[in-house]
PDB file of C-alpha atoms and ligand atoms in Angstrom:
ATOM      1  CA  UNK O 182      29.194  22.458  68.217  1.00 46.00           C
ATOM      2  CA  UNK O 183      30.053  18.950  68.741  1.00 46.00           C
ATOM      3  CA  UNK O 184      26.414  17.956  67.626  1.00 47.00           C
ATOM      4  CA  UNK O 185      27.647  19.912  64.398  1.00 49.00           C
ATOM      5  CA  UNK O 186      31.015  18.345  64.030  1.00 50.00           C
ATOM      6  CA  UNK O 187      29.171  14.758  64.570  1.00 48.00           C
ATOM      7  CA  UNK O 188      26.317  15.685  61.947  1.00 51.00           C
ATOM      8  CA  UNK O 189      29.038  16.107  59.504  1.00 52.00           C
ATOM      9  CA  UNK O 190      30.549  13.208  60.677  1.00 50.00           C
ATOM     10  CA  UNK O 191      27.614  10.908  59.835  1.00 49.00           C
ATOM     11  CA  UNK O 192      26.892  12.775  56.938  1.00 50.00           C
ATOM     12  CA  UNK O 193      30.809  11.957  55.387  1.00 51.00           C
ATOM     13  CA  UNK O 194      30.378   7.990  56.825  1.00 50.00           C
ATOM     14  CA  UNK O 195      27.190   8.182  54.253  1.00 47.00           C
ATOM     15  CA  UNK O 196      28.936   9.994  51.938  1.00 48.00           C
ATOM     16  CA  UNK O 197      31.901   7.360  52.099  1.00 47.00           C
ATOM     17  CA  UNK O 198      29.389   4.183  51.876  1.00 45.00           C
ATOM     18  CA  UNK O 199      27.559   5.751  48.814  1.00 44.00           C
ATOM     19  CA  UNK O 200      31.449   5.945  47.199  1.00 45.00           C
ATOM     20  CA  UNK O 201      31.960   2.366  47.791  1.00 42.00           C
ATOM     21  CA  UNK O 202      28.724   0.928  47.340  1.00 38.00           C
ATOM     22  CA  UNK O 203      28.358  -0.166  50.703  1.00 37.00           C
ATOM     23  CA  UNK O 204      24.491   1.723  51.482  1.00 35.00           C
ATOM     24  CA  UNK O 205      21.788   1.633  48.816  1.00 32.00           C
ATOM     25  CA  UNK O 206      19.762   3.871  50.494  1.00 33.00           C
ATOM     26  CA  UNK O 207      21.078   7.451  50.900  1.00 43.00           C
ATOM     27  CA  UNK O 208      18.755  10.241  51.380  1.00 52.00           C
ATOM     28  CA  UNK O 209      19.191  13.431  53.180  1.00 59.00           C
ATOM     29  CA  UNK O 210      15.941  11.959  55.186  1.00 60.00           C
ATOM     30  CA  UNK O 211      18.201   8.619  56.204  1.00 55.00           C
ATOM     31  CA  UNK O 212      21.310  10.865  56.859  1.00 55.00           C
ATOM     32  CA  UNK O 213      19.138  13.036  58.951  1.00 59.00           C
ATOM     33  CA  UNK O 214      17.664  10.494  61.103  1.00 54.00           C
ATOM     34  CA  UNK O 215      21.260   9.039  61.810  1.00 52.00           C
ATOM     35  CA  UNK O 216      22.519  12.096  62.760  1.00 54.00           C
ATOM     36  CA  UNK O 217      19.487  12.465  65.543  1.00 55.00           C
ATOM     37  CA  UNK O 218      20.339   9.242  66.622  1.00 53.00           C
ATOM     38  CA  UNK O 219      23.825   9.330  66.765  1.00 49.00           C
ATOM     39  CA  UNK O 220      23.554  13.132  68.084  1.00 54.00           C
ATOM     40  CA  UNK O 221      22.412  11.311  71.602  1.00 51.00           C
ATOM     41  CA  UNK O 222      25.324   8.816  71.624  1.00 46.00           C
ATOM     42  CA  UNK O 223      29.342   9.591  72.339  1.00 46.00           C
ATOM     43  CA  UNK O 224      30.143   7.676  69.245  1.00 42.00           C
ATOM     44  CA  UNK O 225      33.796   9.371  67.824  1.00 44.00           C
ATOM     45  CA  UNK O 226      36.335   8.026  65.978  1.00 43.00           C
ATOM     46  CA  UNK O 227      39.325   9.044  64.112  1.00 45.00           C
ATOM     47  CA  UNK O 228      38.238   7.339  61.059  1.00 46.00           C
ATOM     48  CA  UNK O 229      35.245   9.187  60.662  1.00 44.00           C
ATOM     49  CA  UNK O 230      36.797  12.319  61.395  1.00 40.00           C
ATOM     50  CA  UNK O 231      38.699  11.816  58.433  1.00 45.00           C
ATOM     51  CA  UNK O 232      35.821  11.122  56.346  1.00 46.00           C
ATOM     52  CA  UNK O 233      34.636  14.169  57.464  1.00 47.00           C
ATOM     53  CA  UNK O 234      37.395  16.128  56.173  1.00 46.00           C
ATOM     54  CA  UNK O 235      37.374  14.082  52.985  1.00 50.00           C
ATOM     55  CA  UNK O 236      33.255  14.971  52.778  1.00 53.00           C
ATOM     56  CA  UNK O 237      34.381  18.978  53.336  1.00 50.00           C
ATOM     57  CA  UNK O 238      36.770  18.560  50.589  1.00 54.00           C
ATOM     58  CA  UNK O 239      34.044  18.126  48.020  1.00 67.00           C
ATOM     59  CA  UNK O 240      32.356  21.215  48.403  1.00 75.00           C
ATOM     60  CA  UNK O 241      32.726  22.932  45.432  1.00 83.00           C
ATOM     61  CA  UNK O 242      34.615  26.754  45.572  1.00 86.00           C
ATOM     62  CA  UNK O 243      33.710  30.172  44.570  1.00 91.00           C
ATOM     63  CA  UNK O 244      35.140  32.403  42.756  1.00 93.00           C
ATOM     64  CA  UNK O 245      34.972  36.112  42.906  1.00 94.00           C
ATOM     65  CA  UNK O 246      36.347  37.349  40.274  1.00 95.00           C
ATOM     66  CA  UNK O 247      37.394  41.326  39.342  1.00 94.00           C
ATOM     67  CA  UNK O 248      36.509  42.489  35.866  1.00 91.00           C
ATOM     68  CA  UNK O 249      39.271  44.478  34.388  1.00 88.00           C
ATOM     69  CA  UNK O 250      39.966  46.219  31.093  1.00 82.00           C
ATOM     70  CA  UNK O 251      39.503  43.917  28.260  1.00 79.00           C
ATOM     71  CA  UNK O 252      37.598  41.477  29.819  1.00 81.00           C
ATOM     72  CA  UNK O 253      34.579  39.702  27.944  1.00 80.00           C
ATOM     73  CA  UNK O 254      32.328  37.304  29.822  1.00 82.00           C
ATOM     74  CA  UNK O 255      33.527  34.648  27.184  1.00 78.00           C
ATOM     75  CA  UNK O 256      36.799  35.313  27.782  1.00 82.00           C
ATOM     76  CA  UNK O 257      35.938  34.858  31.811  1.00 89.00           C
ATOM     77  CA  UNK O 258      34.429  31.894  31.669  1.00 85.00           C
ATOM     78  CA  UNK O 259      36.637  30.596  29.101  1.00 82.00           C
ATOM     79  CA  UNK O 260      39.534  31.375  31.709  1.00 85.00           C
ATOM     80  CA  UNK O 261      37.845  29.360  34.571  1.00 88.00           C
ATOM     81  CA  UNK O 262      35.721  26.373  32.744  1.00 84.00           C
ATOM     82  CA  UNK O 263      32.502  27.428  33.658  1.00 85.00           C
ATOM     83  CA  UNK O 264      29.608  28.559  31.159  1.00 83.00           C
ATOM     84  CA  UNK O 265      28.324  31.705  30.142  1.00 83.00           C
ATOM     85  CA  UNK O 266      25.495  31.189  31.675  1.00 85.00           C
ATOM     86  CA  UNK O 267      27.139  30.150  34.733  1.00 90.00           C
ATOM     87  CA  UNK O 268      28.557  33.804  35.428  1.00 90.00           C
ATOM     88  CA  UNK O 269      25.542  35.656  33.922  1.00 87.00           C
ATOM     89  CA  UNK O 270      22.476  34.054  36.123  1.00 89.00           C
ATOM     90  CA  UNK O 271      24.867  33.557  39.430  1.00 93.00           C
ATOM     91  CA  UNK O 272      25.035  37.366  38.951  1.00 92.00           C
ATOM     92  CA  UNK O 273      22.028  38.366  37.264  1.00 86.00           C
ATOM     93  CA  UNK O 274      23.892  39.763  34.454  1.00 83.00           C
ATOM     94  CA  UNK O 275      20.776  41.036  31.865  1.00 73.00           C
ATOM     95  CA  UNK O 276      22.998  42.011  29.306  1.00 72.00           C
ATOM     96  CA  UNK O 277      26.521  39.651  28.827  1.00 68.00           C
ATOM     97  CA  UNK O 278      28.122  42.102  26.735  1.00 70.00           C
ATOM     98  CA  UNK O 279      27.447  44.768  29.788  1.00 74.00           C
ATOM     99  CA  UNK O 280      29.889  43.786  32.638  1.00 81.00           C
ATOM    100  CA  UNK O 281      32.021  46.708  33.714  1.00 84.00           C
ATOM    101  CA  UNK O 282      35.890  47.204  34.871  1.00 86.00           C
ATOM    102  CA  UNK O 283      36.462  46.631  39.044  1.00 91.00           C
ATOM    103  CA  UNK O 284      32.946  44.865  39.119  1.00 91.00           C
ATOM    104  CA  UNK O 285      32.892  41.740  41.544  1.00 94.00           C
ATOM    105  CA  UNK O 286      31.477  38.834  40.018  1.00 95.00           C
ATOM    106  CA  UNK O 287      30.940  35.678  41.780  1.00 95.00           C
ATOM    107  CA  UNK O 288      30.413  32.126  40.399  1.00 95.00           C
ATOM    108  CA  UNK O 289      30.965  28.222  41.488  1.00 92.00           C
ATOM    109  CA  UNK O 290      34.315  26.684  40.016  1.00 89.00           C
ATOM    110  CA  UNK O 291      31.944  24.085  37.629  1.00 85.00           C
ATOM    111  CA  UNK O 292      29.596  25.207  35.774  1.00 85.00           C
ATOM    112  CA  UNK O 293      26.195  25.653  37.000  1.00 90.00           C
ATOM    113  CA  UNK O 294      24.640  28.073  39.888  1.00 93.00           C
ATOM    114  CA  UNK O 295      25.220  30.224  42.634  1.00 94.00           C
ATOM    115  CA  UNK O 296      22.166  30.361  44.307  1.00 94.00           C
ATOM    116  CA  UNK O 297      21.253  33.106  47.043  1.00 93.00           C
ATOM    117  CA  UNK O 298      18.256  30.674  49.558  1.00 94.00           C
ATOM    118  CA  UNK O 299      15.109  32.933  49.608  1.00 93.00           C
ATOM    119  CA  UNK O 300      12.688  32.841  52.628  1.00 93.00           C
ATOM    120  CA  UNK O 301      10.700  29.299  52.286  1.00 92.00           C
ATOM    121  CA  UNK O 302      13.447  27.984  49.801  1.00 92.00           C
ATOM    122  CA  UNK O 303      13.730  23.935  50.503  1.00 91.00           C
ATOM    123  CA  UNK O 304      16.026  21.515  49.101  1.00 89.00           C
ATOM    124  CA  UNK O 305      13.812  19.231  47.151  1.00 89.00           C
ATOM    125  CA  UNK O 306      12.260  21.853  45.290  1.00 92.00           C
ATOM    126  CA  UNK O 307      15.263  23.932  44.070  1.00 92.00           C
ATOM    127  CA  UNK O 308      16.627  20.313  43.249  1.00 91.00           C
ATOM    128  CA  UNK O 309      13.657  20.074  41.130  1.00 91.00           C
ATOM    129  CA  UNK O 310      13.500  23.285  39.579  1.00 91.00           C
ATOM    130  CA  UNK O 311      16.972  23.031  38.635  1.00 91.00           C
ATOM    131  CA  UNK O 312      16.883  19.897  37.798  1.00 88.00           C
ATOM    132  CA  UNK O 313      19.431  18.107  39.540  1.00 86.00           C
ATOM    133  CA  UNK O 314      19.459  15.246  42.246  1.00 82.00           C
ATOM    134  CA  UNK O 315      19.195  17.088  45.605  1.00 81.00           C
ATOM    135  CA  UNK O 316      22.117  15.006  46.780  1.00 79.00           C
ATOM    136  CA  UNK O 317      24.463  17.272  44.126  1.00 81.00           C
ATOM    137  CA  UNK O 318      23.406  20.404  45.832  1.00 87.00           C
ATOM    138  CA  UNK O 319      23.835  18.424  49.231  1.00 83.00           C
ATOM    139  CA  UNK O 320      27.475  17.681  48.394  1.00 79.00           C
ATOM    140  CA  UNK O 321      28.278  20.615  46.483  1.00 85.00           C
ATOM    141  CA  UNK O 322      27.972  22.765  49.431  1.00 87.00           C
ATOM    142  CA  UNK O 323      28.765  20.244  52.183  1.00 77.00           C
ATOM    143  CA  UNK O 324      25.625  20.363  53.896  1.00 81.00           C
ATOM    144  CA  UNK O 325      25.076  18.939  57.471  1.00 74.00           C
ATOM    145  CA  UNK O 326      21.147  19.818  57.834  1.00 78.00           C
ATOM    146  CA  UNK O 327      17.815  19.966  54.975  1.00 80.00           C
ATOM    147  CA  UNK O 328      17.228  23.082  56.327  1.00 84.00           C
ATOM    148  CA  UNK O 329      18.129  26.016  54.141  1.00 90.00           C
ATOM    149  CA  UNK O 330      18.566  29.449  55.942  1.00 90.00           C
ATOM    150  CA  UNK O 331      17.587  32.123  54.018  1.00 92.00           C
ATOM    151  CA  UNK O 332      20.540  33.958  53.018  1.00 92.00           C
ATOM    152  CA  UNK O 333      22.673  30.820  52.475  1.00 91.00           C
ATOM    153  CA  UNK O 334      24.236  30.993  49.010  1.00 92.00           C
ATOM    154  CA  UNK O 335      24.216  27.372  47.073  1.00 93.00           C
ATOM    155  CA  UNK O 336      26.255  25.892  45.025  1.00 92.00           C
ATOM    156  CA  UNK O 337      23.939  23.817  42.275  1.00 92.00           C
ATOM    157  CA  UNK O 338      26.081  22.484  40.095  1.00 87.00           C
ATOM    158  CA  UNK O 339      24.751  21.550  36.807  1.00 86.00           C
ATOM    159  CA  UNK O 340      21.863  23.594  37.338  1.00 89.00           C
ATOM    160  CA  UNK O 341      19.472  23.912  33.887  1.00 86.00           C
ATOM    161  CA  UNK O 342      19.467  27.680  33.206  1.00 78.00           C
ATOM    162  CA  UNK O 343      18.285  29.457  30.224  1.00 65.00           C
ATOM    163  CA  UNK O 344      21.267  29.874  28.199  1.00 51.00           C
ATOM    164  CA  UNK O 345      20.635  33.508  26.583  1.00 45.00           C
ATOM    165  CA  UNK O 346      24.359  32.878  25.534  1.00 41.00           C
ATOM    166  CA  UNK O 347      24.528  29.858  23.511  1.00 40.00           C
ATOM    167  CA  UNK O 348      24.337  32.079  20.641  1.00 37.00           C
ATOM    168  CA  UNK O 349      26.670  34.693  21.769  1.00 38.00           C
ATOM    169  CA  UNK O 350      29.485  32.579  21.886  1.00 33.00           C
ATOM    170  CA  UNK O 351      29.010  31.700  18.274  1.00 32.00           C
ATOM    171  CA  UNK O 352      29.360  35.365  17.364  1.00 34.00           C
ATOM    172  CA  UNK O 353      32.389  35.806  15.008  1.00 32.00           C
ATOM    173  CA  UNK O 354      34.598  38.835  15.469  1.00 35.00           C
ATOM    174  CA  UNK O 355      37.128  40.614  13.290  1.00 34.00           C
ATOM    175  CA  UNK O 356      38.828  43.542  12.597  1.00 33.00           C
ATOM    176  CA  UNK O 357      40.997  45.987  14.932  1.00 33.00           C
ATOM    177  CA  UNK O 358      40.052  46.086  18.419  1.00 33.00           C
ATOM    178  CA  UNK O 359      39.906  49.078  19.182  1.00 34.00           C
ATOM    179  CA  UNK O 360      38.553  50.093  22.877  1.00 36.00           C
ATOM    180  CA  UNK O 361      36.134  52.500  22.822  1.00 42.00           C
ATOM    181  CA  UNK O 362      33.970  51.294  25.463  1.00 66.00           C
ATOM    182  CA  UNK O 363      31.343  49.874  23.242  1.00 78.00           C
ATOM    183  CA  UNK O 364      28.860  46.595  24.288  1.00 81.00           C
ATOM    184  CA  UNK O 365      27.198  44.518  21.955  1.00 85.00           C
ATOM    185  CA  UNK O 366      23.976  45.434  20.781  1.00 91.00           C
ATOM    186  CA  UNK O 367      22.695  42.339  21.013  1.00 87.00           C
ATOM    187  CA  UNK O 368      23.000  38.552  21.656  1.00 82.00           C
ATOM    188  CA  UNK O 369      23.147  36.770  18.251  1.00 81.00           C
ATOM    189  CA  UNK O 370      24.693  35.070  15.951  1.00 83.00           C
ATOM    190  CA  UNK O 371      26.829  37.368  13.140  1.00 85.00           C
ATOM    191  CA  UNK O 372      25.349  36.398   9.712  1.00 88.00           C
ATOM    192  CA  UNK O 373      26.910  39.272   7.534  1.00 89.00           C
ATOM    193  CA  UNK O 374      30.206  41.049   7.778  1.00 89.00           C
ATOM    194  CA  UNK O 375      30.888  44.952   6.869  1.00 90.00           C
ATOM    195  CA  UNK O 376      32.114  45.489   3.313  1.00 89.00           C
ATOM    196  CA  UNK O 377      31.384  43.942  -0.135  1.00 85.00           C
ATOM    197  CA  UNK O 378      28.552  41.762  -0.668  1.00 82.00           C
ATOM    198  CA  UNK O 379      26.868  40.371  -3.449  1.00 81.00           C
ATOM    199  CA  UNK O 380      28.406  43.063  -5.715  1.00 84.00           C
ATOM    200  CA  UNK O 381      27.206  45.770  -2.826  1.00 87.00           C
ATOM    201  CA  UNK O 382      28.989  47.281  -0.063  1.00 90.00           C
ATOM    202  CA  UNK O 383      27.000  46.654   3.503  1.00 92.00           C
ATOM    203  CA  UNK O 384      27.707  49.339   5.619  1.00 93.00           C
ATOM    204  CA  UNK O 385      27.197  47.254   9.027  1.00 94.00           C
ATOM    205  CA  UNK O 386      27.141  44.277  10.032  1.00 94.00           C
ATOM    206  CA  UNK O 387      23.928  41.774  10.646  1.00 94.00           C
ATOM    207  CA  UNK O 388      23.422  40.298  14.010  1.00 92.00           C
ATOM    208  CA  UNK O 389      20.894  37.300  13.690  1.00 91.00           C
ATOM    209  CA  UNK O 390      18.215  36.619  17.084  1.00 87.00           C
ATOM    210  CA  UNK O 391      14.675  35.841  17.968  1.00 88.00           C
ATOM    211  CA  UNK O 392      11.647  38.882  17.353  1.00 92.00           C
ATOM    212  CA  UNK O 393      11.462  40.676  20.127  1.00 92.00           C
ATOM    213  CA  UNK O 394      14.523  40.013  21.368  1.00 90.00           C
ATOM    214  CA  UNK O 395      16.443  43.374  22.780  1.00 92.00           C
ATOM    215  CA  UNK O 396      18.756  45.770  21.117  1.00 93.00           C
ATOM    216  CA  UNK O 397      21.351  47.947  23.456  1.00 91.00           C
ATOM    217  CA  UNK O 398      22.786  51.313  22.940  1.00 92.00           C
ATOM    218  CA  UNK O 399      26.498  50.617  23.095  1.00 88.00           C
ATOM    219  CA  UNK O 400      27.549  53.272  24.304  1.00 85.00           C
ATOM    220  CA  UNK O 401      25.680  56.226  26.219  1.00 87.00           C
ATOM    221  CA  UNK O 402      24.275  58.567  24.320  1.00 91.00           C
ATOM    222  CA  UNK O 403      21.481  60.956  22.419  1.00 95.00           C
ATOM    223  CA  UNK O 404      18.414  59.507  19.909  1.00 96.00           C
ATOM    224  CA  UNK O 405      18.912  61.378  16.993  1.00 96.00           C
ATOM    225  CA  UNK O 406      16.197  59.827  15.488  1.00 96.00           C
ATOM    226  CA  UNK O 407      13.910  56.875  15.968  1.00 97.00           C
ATOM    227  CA  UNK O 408      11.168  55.391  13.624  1.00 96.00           C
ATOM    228  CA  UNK O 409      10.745  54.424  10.275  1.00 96.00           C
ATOM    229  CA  UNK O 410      13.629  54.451   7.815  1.00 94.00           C
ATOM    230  CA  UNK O 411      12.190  52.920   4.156  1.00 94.00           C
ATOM    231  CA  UNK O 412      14.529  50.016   3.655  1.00 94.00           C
ATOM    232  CA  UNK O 413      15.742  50.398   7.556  1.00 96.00           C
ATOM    233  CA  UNK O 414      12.970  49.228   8.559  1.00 96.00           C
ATOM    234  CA  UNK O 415      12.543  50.835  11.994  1.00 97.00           C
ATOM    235  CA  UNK O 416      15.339  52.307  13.328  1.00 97.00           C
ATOM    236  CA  UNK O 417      17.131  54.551  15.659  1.00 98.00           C
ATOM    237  CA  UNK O 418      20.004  56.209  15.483  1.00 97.00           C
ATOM    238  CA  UNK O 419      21.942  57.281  18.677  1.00 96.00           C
ATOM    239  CA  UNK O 420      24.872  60.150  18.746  1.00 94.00           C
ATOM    240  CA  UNK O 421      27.667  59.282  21.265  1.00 88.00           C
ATOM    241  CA  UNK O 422      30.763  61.485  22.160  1.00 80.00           C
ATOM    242  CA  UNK O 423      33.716  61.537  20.188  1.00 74.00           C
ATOM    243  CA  UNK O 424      31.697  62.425  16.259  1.00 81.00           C
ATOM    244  CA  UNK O 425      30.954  58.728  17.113  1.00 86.00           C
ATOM    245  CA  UNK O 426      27.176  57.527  15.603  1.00 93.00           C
ATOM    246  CA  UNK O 427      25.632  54.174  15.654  1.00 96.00           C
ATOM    247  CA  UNK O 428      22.540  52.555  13.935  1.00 97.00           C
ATOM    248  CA  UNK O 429      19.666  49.656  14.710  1.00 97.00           C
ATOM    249  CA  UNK O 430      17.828  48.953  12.073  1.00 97.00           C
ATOM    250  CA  UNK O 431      14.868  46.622  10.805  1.00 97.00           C
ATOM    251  CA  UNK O 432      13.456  46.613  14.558  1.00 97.00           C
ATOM    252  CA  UNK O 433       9.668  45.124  15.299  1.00 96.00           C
ATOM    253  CA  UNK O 434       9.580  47.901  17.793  1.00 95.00           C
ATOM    254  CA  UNK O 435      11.292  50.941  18.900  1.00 96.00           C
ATOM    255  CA  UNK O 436      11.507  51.777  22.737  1.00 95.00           C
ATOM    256  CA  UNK O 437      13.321  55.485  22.860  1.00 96.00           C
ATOM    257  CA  UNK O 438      12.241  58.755  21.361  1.00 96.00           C
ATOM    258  CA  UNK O 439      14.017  61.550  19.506  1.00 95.00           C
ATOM    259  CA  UNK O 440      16.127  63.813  21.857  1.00 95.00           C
ATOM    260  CA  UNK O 441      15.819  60.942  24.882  1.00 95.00           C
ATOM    261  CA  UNK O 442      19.477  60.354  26.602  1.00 93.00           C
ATOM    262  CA  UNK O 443      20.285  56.897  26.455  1.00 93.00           C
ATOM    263  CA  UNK O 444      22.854  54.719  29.275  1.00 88.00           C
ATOM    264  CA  UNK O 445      25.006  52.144  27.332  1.00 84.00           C
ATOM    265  CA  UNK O 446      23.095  48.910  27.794  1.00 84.00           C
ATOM    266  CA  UNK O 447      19.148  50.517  27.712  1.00 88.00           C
ATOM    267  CA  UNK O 448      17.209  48.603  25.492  1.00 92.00           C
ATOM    268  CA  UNK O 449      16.262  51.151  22.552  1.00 95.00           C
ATOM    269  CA  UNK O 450      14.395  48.811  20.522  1.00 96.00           C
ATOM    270  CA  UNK O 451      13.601  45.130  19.931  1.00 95.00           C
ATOM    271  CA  UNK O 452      14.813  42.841  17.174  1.00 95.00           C
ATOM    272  CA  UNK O 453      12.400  42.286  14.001  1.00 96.00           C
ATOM    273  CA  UNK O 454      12.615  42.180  10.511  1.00 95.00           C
ATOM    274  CA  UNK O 455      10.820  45.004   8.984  1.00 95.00           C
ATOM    275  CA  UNK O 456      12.021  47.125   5.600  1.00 94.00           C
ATOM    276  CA  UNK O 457      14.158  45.541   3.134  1.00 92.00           C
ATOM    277  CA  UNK O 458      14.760  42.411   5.140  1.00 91.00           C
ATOM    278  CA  UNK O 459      14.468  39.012   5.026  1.00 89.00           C
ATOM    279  CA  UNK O 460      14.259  37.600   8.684  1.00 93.00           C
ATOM    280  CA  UNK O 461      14.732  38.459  12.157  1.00 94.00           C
ATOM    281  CA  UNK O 462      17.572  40.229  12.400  1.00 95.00           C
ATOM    282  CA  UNK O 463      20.037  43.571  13.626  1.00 96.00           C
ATOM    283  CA  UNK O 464      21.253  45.613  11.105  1.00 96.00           C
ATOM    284  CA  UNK O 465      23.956  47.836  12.856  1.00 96.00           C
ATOM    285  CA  UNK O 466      26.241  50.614  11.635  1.00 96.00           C
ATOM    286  CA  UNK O 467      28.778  52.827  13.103  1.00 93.00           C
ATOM    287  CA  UNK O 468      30.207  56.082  11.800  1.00 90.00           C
ATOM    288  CA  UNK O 469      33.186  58.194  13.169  1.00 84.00           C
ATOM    289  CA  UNK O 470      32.472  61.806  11.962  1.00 84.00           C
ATOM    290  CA  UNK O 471      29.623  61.000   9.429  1.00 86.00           C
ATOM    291  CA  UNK O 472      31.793  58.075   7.588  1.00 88.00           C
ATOM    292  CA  UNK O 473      31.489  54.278   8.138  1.00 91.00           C
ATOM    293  CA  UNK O 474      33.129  52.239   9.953  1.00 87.00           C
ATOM    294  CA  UNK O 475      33.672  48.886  10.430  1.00 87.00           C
ATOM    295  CA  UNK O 476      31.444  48.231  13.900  1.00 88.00           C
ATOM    296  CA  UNK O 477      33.544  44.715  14.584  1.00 82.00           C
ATOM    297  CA  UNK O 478      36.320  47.197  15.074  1.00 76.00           C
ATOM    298  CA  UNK O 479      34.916  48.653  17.824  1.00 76.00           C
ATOM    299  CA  UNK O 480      32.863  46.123  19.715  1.00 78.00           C
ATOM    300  CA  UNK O 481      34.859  44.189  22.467  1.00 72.00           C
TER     301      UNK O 481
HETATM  302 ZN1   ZN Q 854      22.660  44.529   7.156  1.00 84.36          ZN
END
């Protein structure tokens, strides 16, 4: 125990020197070998107990956060400073649009990672593939030893993460909100609204993203149909509860069948730009007993 105490002790004096300029040199290697060395020795003082304190102090917090009703993952991280991307990969969230009331998420206070240290995991090379200086991670989480039990979650603040949601939080909404339950149907930019348009009503709304990127049922439901619709493109179309119907049109590929029961969040097709279209894009309608709707109304 005191061996710990002192570790952290010699790892804060380090920490303090780097602050003020007063050690060039400051790698988890040096810090290591001065807390062997001083590990044999009855050095103590108040001072560096402080320091210690002041070295504990900089870890960096996590929040666990309930989802309740309303709640968006923008509207999440918005509330705490972090990134999208921050809450979605520290809880391997596949779908942003698909977090649920009472689920527990957990995420650091800055943005970047919370990491969960795999058998073999070492500091260097997370450091690396996050790309971040291993001394971040070191401080982040107030480390006293290179050794990373497996098991351990990290802090890695900063950490470079694919950022699936760099488009989503472009997406423009409008409309009533109306809760239904729906999720997106996909990450994307929104690149035409529901209602007149070049002299011609558009029944949905567009949703812009990469080919092959997926499309969600929003809601759980029944494939009414699924394949090729003429100026759709291919498309399905799922019936939910409630006379409510959606549709996914000018897919590159369709991944459910006719009569197949769908969960809200499956991936029922991928994004392309087949029929009357004239790039990669979503095409998505909903109807509420056989008549159109405006789908911004009903998406979170
Ligand atoms: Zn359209």
């Amino acid at each position: 125990m005191f061996k710990l105490i002192l570790s952290g002790l010699v790892a804060a004096l380090l920490v303090t020197m780097l602050f003020t300029g007063t050690v060039a040199a400051h790698s988890i290697e040096d810090v290591e070998a001065m807390v062997a060395e001083l590990a044999e020795s009855d050095y103590y003082s108040p001072e560096l107990c402080m320091s210690y304190l002041d070295y504990k102090q900089q870890r960096v917090e996590v929040i666990t956060y309930t989802v309740s009703k309303g709640d968006t993952l923008i509207g999440i991280s918005e509330k705490f400073g972090v990134s999208l991307a921050t809450i979605s990969e520290s809880n391997k969230i596949e779908n942003p649009n698909l977090i649920r009331v009472g689920q527990q998420l957990q995420f650091p206070a800055v943005t970047g990672l919370l990491y969960t240290v795999a058998q073999g995991d070492e500091l260097t090379a997370l450091a690396k593939k996050y790309e971040v200086d291993y001394e971040v991670i070191w401080f982040a989480n107030s480390l006293d030893s290179k050794e990373l039990a497996p098991g351990t979650r990290l802090v890695i603040p900063g950490a470079k993460m694919p950022d699936p949601l760099l488009q989503a939080r472009s997406v423009s909404r409008g409309g009533t909100k109306v809760n239904c339950g729906f999720v997106w149907p996909m990450l994307g930019k929104l690149s035409s609204n529901y209602g007149m348009r070049k002299g011609s009503f558009h029944w949905g709304i567009d949703i812009t993203g990469r080919v092959g990127a997926p499309i969600y049922a929003v809601a759980p439901g029944v494939v009414t149909s699924s394949g090729w619709g003429g100026s759709y493109g291919y498309m399905v179309h799922l019936q939910h509860k409630s006379g409510i119907s959606t549709l996914y049109a000018h897919a590159t590929k369709l991944n459910v069948a006719k009569g197949d029961e769908v969960s809200q969040g499956d991936i029922i097709a991928y994004v392309g730009s087949t029929g009357n279209s004239t790039g990669p894009h979503l095409h998505f309608e909903v109807k509420v007993h056989g008549r159109h709707v405006n789908p911004l109304s009903h998406l979170p």
